[in-house]
CSV table of C-alpha atoms in Angstrom, one decimal:
chain,number,residue,atom,x,y,z
A,22,PRO,CA,0.0,0.1,0.0
A,23,ALA,CA,2.7,2.5,0.8
A,24,ALA,CA,4.5,1.8,-2.5
A,25,TYR,CA,1.2,2.2,-4.3
A,26,GLU,CA,0.6,5.6,-2.6
A,27,LEU,CA,4.0,6.8,-3.5
A,28,ALA,CA,3.5,5.8,-7.2
A,29,VAL,CA,0.3,7.5,-7.2
A,30,LYS,CA,1.9,10.8,-5.8
A,31,LEU,CA,4.6,10.5,-8.4
A,32,CYS,CA,2.2,10.2,-11.2
A,33,ASN,CA,0.2,13.1,-10.0
A,34,GLU,CA,3.2,15.2,-9.7
A,35,TYR,CA,4.4,14.2,-13.2
A,36,ASP,CA,0.9,15.3,-14.6
A,37,ARG,CA,1.0,18.4,-12.8
A,38,ARG,CA,4.4,19.5,-13.9
A,39,LYS,CA,3.5,18.5,-17.6
A,40,GLN,CA,0.4,20.6,-17.4
A,41,HIS,CA,2.3,23.5,-16.0
A,42,GLU,CA,4.9,23.1,-18.8
A,43,LYS,CA,2.1,23.4,-21.4
A,44,GLN,CA,0.6,26.4,-19.8
A,45,LEU,CA,3.9,28.3,-19.7
A,46,ASN,CA,3.6,30.3,-22.9
A,47,VAL,CA,-0.3,30.3,-23.1
A,48,ARG,CA,-1.5,34.0,-23.5
A,49,LYS,CA,-4.8,35.4,-22.3
A,50,ASP,CA,-7.4,36.5,-24.7
A,51,ALA,CA,-7.1,40.1,-23.4
A,52,ASP,CA,-3.5,40.1,-24.6
A,53,LEU,CA,-4.5,39.1,-28.2
A,54,ARG,CA,-7.4,41.6,-28.7
A,55,PRO,CA,-6.7,45.1,-30.2
A,56,ALA,CA,-7.2,48.0,-28.0
A,57,SER,CA,-10.9,48.6,-27.3
A,58,GLN,CA,-12.8,51.6,-28.2
A,59,PRO,CA,-14.1,53.8,-25.4
A,60,LYS,CA,-17.7,52.9,-24.3
A,61,GLU,CA,-20.7,55.1,-24.8
A,62,GLY,CA,-21.4,57.5,-21.9
A,63,ALA,CA,-17.8,57.3,-20.6
A,64,VAL,CA,-15.9,60.4,-19.5
A,65,SER,CA,-14.8,62.4,-22.5
A,66,ARG,CA,-10.9,62.6,-22.9
A,67,THR,CA,-11.3,65.4,-25.4
A,68,VAL,CA,-9.6,68.6,-24.3
A,69,THR,CA,-10.3,71.6,-26.7
A,70,GLU,CA,-9.7,70.0,-30.1
A,71,ILE,CA,-7.3,67.2,-29.0
A,72,ASP,CA,-8.7,63.7,-28.4
A,73,TYR,CA,-6.4,62.1,-25.7
A,74,ALA,CA,-8.4,58.9,-25.7
A,75,LYS,CA,-7.3,58.2,-29.4
A,76,HIS,CA,-3.8,58.8,-28.6
A,77,GLU,CA,-3.9,56.3,-25.5
A,78,GLN,CA,-5.4,53.7,-27.7
A,79,THR,CA,-2.8,54.1,-30.3
A,80,ALA,CA,0.0,53.8,-27.8
A,81,LYS,CA,-1.7,50.6,-26.4
A,82,GLU,CA,-2.1,49.1,-29.9
A,83,LEU,CA,1.7,49.8,-30.5
A,84,GLU,CA,2.6,48.1,-27.2
A,85,ARG,CA,0.5,45.2,-28.1
A,86,GLN,CA,2.2,44.8,-31.4
A,87,GLU,CA,5.5,45.0,-30.0
A,88,GLN,CA,4.6,42.2,-27.4
A,89,GLU,CA,3.4,40.1,-30.4
A,90,GLU,CA,6.7,40.5,-32.3
A,91,HIS,CA,8.8,39.7,-29.2
A,92,PHE,CA,6.7,36.5,-28.6
A,93,ALA,CA,7.1,35.3,-32.1
A,94,ARG,CA,10.7,35.9,-32.0
A,95,LYS,CA,11.3,34.0,-28.7
A,96,LYS,CA,8.9,31.3,-30.1
A,97,GLU,CA,11.1,30.7,-33.1
A,98,GLU,CA,14.2,30.6,-31.0
A,99,ALA,CA,12.9,28.3,-28.4
A,100,SER,CA,11.6,25.9,-31.1
A,101,GLN,CA,15.3,25.1,-32.0
A,102,TRP,CA,16.3,23.8,-28.6
A,103,CYS,CA,13.3,23.4,-26.4
A,104,THR,CA,12.4,19.7,-26.1
A,105,LEU,CA,9.3,20.0,-24.2
A,106,ASP,CA,5.9,19.2,-25.9
A,107,HIS,CA,4.1,22.5,-25.5
A,108,GLU,CA,3.7,25.9,-27.2
A,109,HIS,CA,7.1,27.5,-27.4
A,110,GLY,CA,7.7,31.0,-26.2
A,111,PRO,CA,9.7,33.4,-24.0
A,112,GLU,CA,8.9,31.1,-21.0
A,113,CYS,CA,11.0,28.2,-22.3
A,114,ARG,CA,14.0,27.5,-20.2
A,115,ARG,CA,17.2,25.7,-21.2
A,116,VAL,CA,17.9,22.5,-19.5
A,117,VAL,CA,20.9,22.7,-17.2
A,118,GLY,CA,23.4,20.1,-18.6
A,119,GLY,CA,26.2,18.3,-17.0
A,120,CYS,CA,29.9,18.4,-17.6
A,121,SER,CA,30.6,20.0,-21.0
A,122,ARG,CA,33.9,18.2,-21.3
A,123,ASP,CA,34.3,15.4,-23.8
A,124,HIS,CA,34.8,12.2,-21.9
A,125,GLN,CA,35.3,10.0,-25.0
A,126,ARG,CA,39.1,9.2,-24.1
A,127,GLU,CA,38.1,8.1,-20.7
A,128,TRP,CA,35.4,6.0,-22.0
A,129,ASN,CA,37.7,4.3,-24.5
A,130,ILE,CA,40.0,3.5,-21.6
A,131,TYR,CA,37.0,2.0,-19.5
A,132,GLU,CA,35.9,-0.2,-22.3
A,133,LYS,CA,39.3,-1.9,-22.6
A,134,SER,CA,40.0,-5.2,-20.8
A,135,THR,CA,42.0,-5.3,-17.7
A,136,ALA,CA,45.1,-6.7,-19.5
A,137,GLU,CA,45.0,-4.1,-22.2
A,138,LYS,CA,45.0,-1.4,-19.5
A,139,ILE,CA,48.0,-2.9,-17.6
A,140,ALA,CA,49.9,-3.3,-20.9
A,141,ALA,CA,49.2,0.4,-21.8
A,142,ALA,CA,50.2,1.7,-18.5
A,143,ASP,CA,53.5,-0.4,-18.6
A,144,ARG,CA,54.2,0.9,-22.2
A,145,PHE,CA,53.8,4.6,-20.9
A,146,ARG,CA,56.1,3.6,-18.0
A,147,GLN,CA,58.8,2.5,-20.3
A,148,GLU,CA,58.5,5.6,-22.5
A,149,GLY,CA,58.8,7.7,-19.4
A,150,ASN,CA,61.8,5.9,-18.4
A,151,GLU,CA,63.5,6.5,-21.7
A,152,VAL,CA,62.8,10.3,-21.4
A,153,TYR,CA,64.0,10.2,-17.7
A,154,LYS,CA,67.3,9.0,-18.8
A,155,LYS,CA,67.7,12.0,-21.1
A,156,GLN,CA,67.1,14.2,-17.9
A,157,ASN,CA,63.8,15.6,-19.4
A,158,TYR,CA,62.0,15.2,-16.1
A,159,GLY,CA,58.9,17.2,-17.1
A,160,LEU,CA,58.1,15.0,-20.0
A,161,ALA,CA,58.8,11.9,-18.1
A,162,ALA,CA,56.3,13.0,-15.5
A,163,VAL,CA,53.7,13.3,-18.2
A,164,HIS,CA,54.2,9.7,-19.4
A,165,TYR,CA,54.0,8.5,-15.8
A,166,ARG,CA,50.7,10.2,-15.3
A,167,LYS,CA,49.3,8.8,-18.4
A,168,ALA,CA,50.2,5.4,-17.1
A,169,LEU,CA,48.5,6.0,-13.8
A,170,LEU,CA,45.4,7.2,-15.6
A,171,GLN,CA,44.9,3.8,-17.1
A,172,PHE,CA,44.5,2.5,-13.5
A,173,ASP,CA,41.7,5.0,-12.7
A,174,TYR,CA,39.3,2.8,-14.9
A,175,THR,CA,40.9,-0.6,-14.0
A,176,PHE,CA,39.0,-3.1,-11.9
A,177,PRO,CA,40.8,-6.3,-11.8
A,178,ASP,CA,38.7,-9.5,-11.5
A,179,THR,CA,41.4,-12.0,-10.2
A,180,ASP,CA,44.3,-11.8,-7.6
A,181,GLU,CA,46.9,-12.2,-10.4
A,182,GLU,CA,45.5,-9.3,-12.3
A,183,GLU,CA,45.5,-7.2,-9.1
A,184,LYS,CA,49.1,-8.1,-8.4
A,185,GLN,CA,50.1,-7.1,-11.9
A,186,MET,CA,48.4,-3.9,-11.8
A,187,ASN,CA,49.9,-3.1,-8.3
A,188,ASP,CA,53.4,-3.7,-9.5
A,189,VAL,CA,53.1,-1.4,-12.6
A,190,LYS,CA,51.3,1.1,-10.5
A,191,LEU,CA,53.9,1.1,-7.7
A,192,ALA,CA,56.7,1.6,-10.2
A,193,CYS,CA,54.8,4.5,-11.9
A,194,LEU,CA,54.2,6.3,-8.6
A,195,LEU,CA,57.9,5.9,-7.4
A,196,ASN,CA,59.2,7.1,-10.8
A,197,LEU,CA,56.9,10.1,-10.8
A,198,ALA,CA,58.2,10.9,-7.2
A,199,ALA,CA,61.8,10.7,-8.6
A,200,CYS,CA,60.8,13.3,-11.3
A,201,LYS,CA,59.3,15.6,-8.7
A,202,CYS,CA,62.4,15.2,-6.5
A,203,GLN,CA,64.6,16.4,-9.4
A,204,ARG,CA,62.1,19.4,-10.0
A,205,GLU,CA,62.1,20.0,-6.2
A,206,GLU,CA,58.3,19.8,-6.0
A,207,TRP,CA,58.2,18.4,-2.5
A,208,ASP,CA,54.5,18.3,-2.0
A,209,GLU,CA,54.0,16.2,-5.0
A,210,VAL,CA,57.0,13.9,-4.0
A,211,LEU,CA,55.2,13.3,-0.5
A,212,THR,CA,51.8,12.7,-2.2
A,213,GLN,CA,53.2,10.0,-4.6
A,214,CYS,CA,55.2,8.4,-1.9
A,215,ARG,CA,52.3,8.1,0.4
A,216,LEU,CA,50.2,6.4,-2.5
A,217,ALA,CA,53.2,4.1,-3.1
A,218,LEU,CA,53.3,3.2,0.7
A,219,GLU,CA,49.6,2.3,0.7
A,220,ILE,CA,50.4,-0.3,-1.9
A,221,ASN,CA,53.8,-1.6,-0.3
A,222,PRO,CA,54.2,-0.5,3.2
A,223,ARG,CA,57.9,-1.6,3.0
A,224,SER,CA,58.9,0.2,0.0
A,225,VAL,CA,62.4,1.6,0.6
A,226,LYS,CA,62.3,4.0,-2.4
A,227,ALA,CA,59.1,5.6,-1.0
A,228,PHE,CA,60.7,6.0,2.5
A,229,TYR,CA,63.9,7.5,0.9
A,230,ARG,CA,62.2,10.0,-1.2
A,231,SER,CA,59.9,11.1,1.5
A,232,GLY,CA,63.0,11.6,3.7
A,233,LEU,CA,64.6,13.7,1.0
A,234,ALA,CA,61.4,15.9,0.8
A,235,HIS,CA,61.3,16.3,4.5
A,236,LEU,CA,65.1,17.0,4.6
A,237,ALA,CA,64.8,19.7,2.0
A,238,ARG,CA,62.1,21.4,4.2
A,239,ASP,CA,64.3,21.1,7.4
A,240,ASN,CA,61.6,18.9,8.9
A,241,PHE,CA,64.3,16.8,10.8
A,242,ASP,CA,62.0,14.5,12.8
A,243,LEU,CA,59.9,13.4,9.8
A,244,ALA,CA,63.0,13.0,7.8
A,245,ARG,CA,64.6,11.0,10.4
A,246,ASP,CA,61.5,8.7,10.8
A,247,ALA,CA,61.3,8.1,7.0
A,248,LEU,CA,65.2,7.3,6.6
A,249,GLN,CA,65.2,5.1,9.7
A,250,SER,CA,62.3,3.2,8.3
A,251,ALA,CA,64.2,2.7,5.0
A,252,ILE,CA,67.3,1.6,6.9
A,253,GLU,CA,65.3,-1.0,8.9
A,254,VAL,CA,64.1,-2.5,5.5
A,255,GLU,CA,67.6,-2.2,3.7
A,256,PRO,CA,70.4,-1.5,6.2
A,257,LYS,CA,73.1,-1.8,3.6
A,258,ASN,CA,71.4,0.7,1.2
A,259,SER,CA,74.2,3.2,0.4
A,260,GLU,CA,71.8,6.0,-0.8
A,261,VAL,CA,69.8,5.9,2.3
A,262,ARG,CA,73.0,5.8,4.5
A,263,THR,CA,74.2,8.8,2.7
A,264,ALA,CA,71.0,10.8,3.2
A,265,TYR,CA,70.8,9.7,6.8
A,266,GLU,CA,74.4,11.2,7.3
A,267,LYS,CA,73.6,14.3,5.5
A,268,LEU,CA,70.4,14.5,7.9
A,269,GLN,CA,72.7,14.2,11.0
A,270,LYS,CA,75.0,16.9,9.7
A,271,LYS,CA,72.3,19.3,9.1
A,272,MET,CA,71.0,18.7,12.7
A,273,VAL,CA,74.4,19.5,13.9
A,274,ASP,CA,74.9,22.5,11.9
A,275,TYR,CA,71.4,23.6,13.2
A,276,LYS,CA,72.4,23.2,16.8
A,277,VAL,CA,75.7,25.2,16.2
A,278,ARG,CA,73.8,28.1,14.5
A,279,THR,CA,71.4,28.1,17.5
A,280,LYS,CA,74.2,28.3,19.9
A,281,GLU,CA,75.7,31.2,17.8
A,282,VAL,CA,72.3,33.0,18.1
A,283,CYS,CA,72.3,32.6,21.7
A,284,LYS,CA,75.8,34.0,22.0
A,285,GLY,CA,74.9,36.9,19.8
A,286,MET,CA,71.8,37.7,22.0
A,287,ILE,CA,74.1,37.4,25.2
A,288,ALA,CA,76.8,39.6,23.7
A,289,GLY,CA,74.1,42.1,22.7
A,290,GLU,CA,72.9,42.2,26.3
A,291,SER,CA,76.3,42.7,27.6
A,292,GLU,CA,76.8,45.6,25.3
A,293,GLU,CA,73.6,47.2,26.4
A,294,ALA,CA,74.6,46.7,30.0
A,295,SER,CA,77.9,48.6,29.3
A,296,THR,CA,76.0,51.3,27.5
A,297,VAL,CA,73.6,51.8,30.5
A,298,ASP,CA,76.7,52.0,32.8
A,299,GLU,CA,78.3,54.9,30.8
A,300,GLU,CA,77.6,58.5,32.1
A,301,PRO,CA,76.8,61.3,29.8
A,302,LEU,CA,79.8,62.9,28.2
A,303,GLY,CA,80.6,66.5,28.8
A,304,GLY,CA,83.1,69.3,29.0
A,305,THR,CA,83.7,72.9,29.2
A,306,VAL,CA,84.3,74.8,25.9
A,307,PRO,CA,87.2,77.1,26.2
A,308,PRO,CA,87.1,80.6,24.8
A,309,GLY,CA,88.0,81.3,21.3
A,310,GLY,CA,86.5,78.3,19.8
A,311,GLN,CA,89.3,75.9,21.1
A,312,THR,CA,88.4,72.5,22.1
A,313,SER,CA,88.8,71.1,25.7
A,314,THR,CA,91.6,68.6,26.0
A,315,ALA,CA,90.5,67.6,29.5
A,316,GLY,CA,87.0,66.9,28.4
A,317,SER,CA,88.4,64.7,25.5
A,318,ASP,CA,90.6,62.9,28.1
A,319,ALA,CA,87.8,62.3,30.5
A,320,ALA,CA,85.4,61.1,27.8
A,321,LEU,CA,88.3,58.8,26.5
A,322,ASN,CA,89.0,57.4,29.9
A,323,LEU,CA,85.2,56.8,30.4
A,324,GLY,CA,84.9,55.0,27.2
A,325,GLU,CA,88.0,52.8,28.2
A,326,THR,CA,86.5,52.0,31.6
A,327,ALA,CA,83.1,51.0,30.1
A,328,GLY,CA,84.9,49.0,27.4
A,329,THR,CA,87.2,47.3,30.0
A,330,GLY,CA,84.2,46.5,32.3
A,331,ALA,CA,82.2,45.2,29.4
A,332,THR,CA,85.2,43.1,28.4
A,333,LYS,CA,85.7,41.6,31.9
A,334,ASP,CA,82.1,40.7,32.0
A,335,ASP,CA,82.2,39.1,28.7
A,336,LYS,CA,85.3,37.1,29.3
A,337,SER,CA,83.6,35.5,32.3
A,338,ALA,CA,80.7,34.6,29.9
A,339,GLU,CA,82.5,33.9,26.6
A,340,GLY,CA,85.8,34.9,25.0
A,341,ASP,CA,84.3,35.4,21.6
A,342,ALA,CA,81.8,38.1,23.0
A,343,ALA,CA,84.6,40.0,24.8
A,344,GLU,CA,86.5,40.6,21.6
A,345,GLU,CA,83.3,42.0,19.9
A,346,VAL,CA,82.8,44.3,22.8
A,347,GLN,CA,86.3,45.5,22.8
A,348,THR,CA,86.0,46.5,19.2
A,349,ASP,CA,82.8,48.2,20.0
A,350,ALA,CA,84.7,50.2,22.8
A,351,LYS,CA,87.4,51.2,20.1
A,352,LEU,CA,84.7,52.4,17.9
A,353,ARG,CA,83.2,54.5,20.7
A,354,ARG,CA,86.7,56.1,21.5
A,355,ARG,CA,86.9,57.3,18.0
A,356,LEU,CA,83.4,58.8,18.1
A,357,VAL,CA,84.2,60.6,21.4
A,358,ASP,CA,87.5,62.1,19.9
A,359,SER,CA,85.6,63.3,16.8
A,360,ALA,CA,82.8,64.6,19.1
A,361,GLU,CA,85.3,66.5,21.4
A,362,ASN,CA,86.6,68.3,18.4
A,363,SER,CA,83.4,70.0,17.6
A,364,VAL,CA,81.9,72.7,19.8
A,365,GLN,CA,78.4,72.1,18.7
A,366,ASP,CA,78.6,68.5,19.6
A,367,THR,CA,80.1,69.3,23.1
A,368,ASP,CA,77.1,71.7,23.7
A,369,MET,CA,74.5,68.8,22.7
A,370,LEU,CA,76.3,66.5,25.1
A,371,HIS,CA,76.0,69.1,27.9
A,372,LYS,CA,72.3,69.4,27.2
A,373,GLY,CA,71.9,65.6,27.2
A,374,GLU,CA,73.8,65.5,30.5
A,375,ASP,CA,71.4,68.0,32.0
A,376,ASP,CA,68.4,65.9,30.7
A,377,HIS,CA,70.0,62.6,32.2
A,378,ASP,CA,70.1,64.2,35.6
A,379,ASP,CA,66.3,64.5,35.6
A,380,ASP,CA,66.0,60.9,35.1
A,381,PRO,CA,65.5,58.9,38.5
A,382,LEU,CA,67.2,55.8,37.0
A,383,GLY,CA,70.1,57.7,35.6
A,384,LEU,CA,69.7,56.1,32.1
A,385,SER,CA,69.9,57.8,28.9
A,386,PRO,CA,66.9,57.6,26.5
A,387,LYS,CA,69.0,55.4,24.1
A,388,ALA,CA,69.8,53.0,26.9
A,389,VAL,CA,66.2,52.7,27.9
A,390,HIS,CA,65.2,52.2,24.2
A,391,ARG,CA,67.8,49.2,24.0
A,392,LEU,CA,66.6,47.7,27.2
A,393,LEU,CA,63.0,47.8,26.0
A,394,LYS,CA,64.0,46.4,22.6
A,395,GLY,CA,65.9,43.6,24.3
A,396,ALA,CA,62.9,42.8,26.5
A,397,VAL,CA,60.7,42.6,23.4
A,398,ALA,CA,63.1,40.3,21.7
A,399,LEU,CA,63.3,37.9,24.5
A,400,ALA,CA,59.5,37.9,24.9
A,401,TRP,CA,59.1,37.1,21.1
A,402,CYS,CA,61.8,34.4,21.5
A,403,ARG,CA,60.1,32.6,24.3
A,404,SER,CA,56.7,32.6,22.5
A,405,SER,CA,57.6,32.0,18.8
A,406,GLN,CA,61.0,30.1,19.2
A,407,PRO,CA,60.6,27.5,22.0
A,408,VAL,CA,63.8,25.6,20.9
A,409,LEU,CA,65.9,28.7,20.8
A,410,TRP,CA,64.6,29.8,24.1
A,411,GLN,CA,65.4,26.5,25.7
A,412,SER,CA,69.0,26.6,24.3
A,413,LEU,CA,69.4,30.1,25.6
A,414,ALA,CA,68.2,29.0,29.1
A,415,VAL,CA,70.6,26.1,29.0
A,416,TYR,CA,73.5,28.3,27.9
A,417,THR,CA,72.8,30.9,30.5
A,418,THR,CA,72.5,28.3,33.3
A,419,SER,CA,75.9,26.9,32.3
A,420,SER,CA,77.4,30.3,32.1
A,421,GLU,CA,76.3,31.0,35.6
């Protein structure tokens, strides 16, 4: 009973839809009749000698004729493509079609037998190998993709056919990954290797090329897992061993660079501390525009003291950082000498000294700016670079 009721509903819906389609372009009789004459006894539309009712009728008649022409034109156009059994007109709608692409080639592949598809894929693979030997990796990738296209429409019936298909498909995937390795398209390499591992979970070439892709992106953990998996399958594979040694070397270099960055940050903090300890430079300007030798000596001694203090602190932390601070101290002495030879520069320094006296901390604006910048850098390092922050913490603890 339920099926019968559903069938009746479907039939009624079909009849209703067909009736609606037939009534789409049916026009009312009022639309076909010409403009009617005014009835007797109606209000006259005549003003002076001009009869406006006559002009209104003429305008309506012209509009009706224009609608007739439009309907006839749409009817003729719709009759060429509309497949519905009704009167054609402007209400006809084109049926929304599916994909406009010609799938004849895919259909031809689908109609082949499984053996023919496997043979065609193997032929494309051999053509790709020949081109690969000529180092034309882009064209070789095209041949391998043509081979893989055969398997999109291959459905083996027996275990033997499935084994043959997997063997050829695995070789095509690995060769395509090799082409993408040569072109450094690492996303594609990882995709093809993943598909190859789905067929053979112990494929050494798939693990090896996945490791190369991760290594090129400095994903050391993923690269190590992939290469170690390859070594577990083939411990004596020289290419895998070479890639694993390269990975270890890059990891060591990364640690060295991280330590150098930590040293640079500590050296920068030591330099800022020595800058904070410095007092504002000053001196009296002798009459006649002569420079003050005493002021120059005092500034020079002050620069040497700051440089010596920074050097001692840095030597206790690291010898390399001490050399950099000592070089900075020499540069500051040269700047002090040039500043003391200019009266205008000396006046500016006096003014800076007066401003620093008002600061309760006794720090110059430049020193405060550097401290704030260092604090921001440390906060960014802790939040965005956890590995670098841990290395810095270990290095600081060992230094203390």
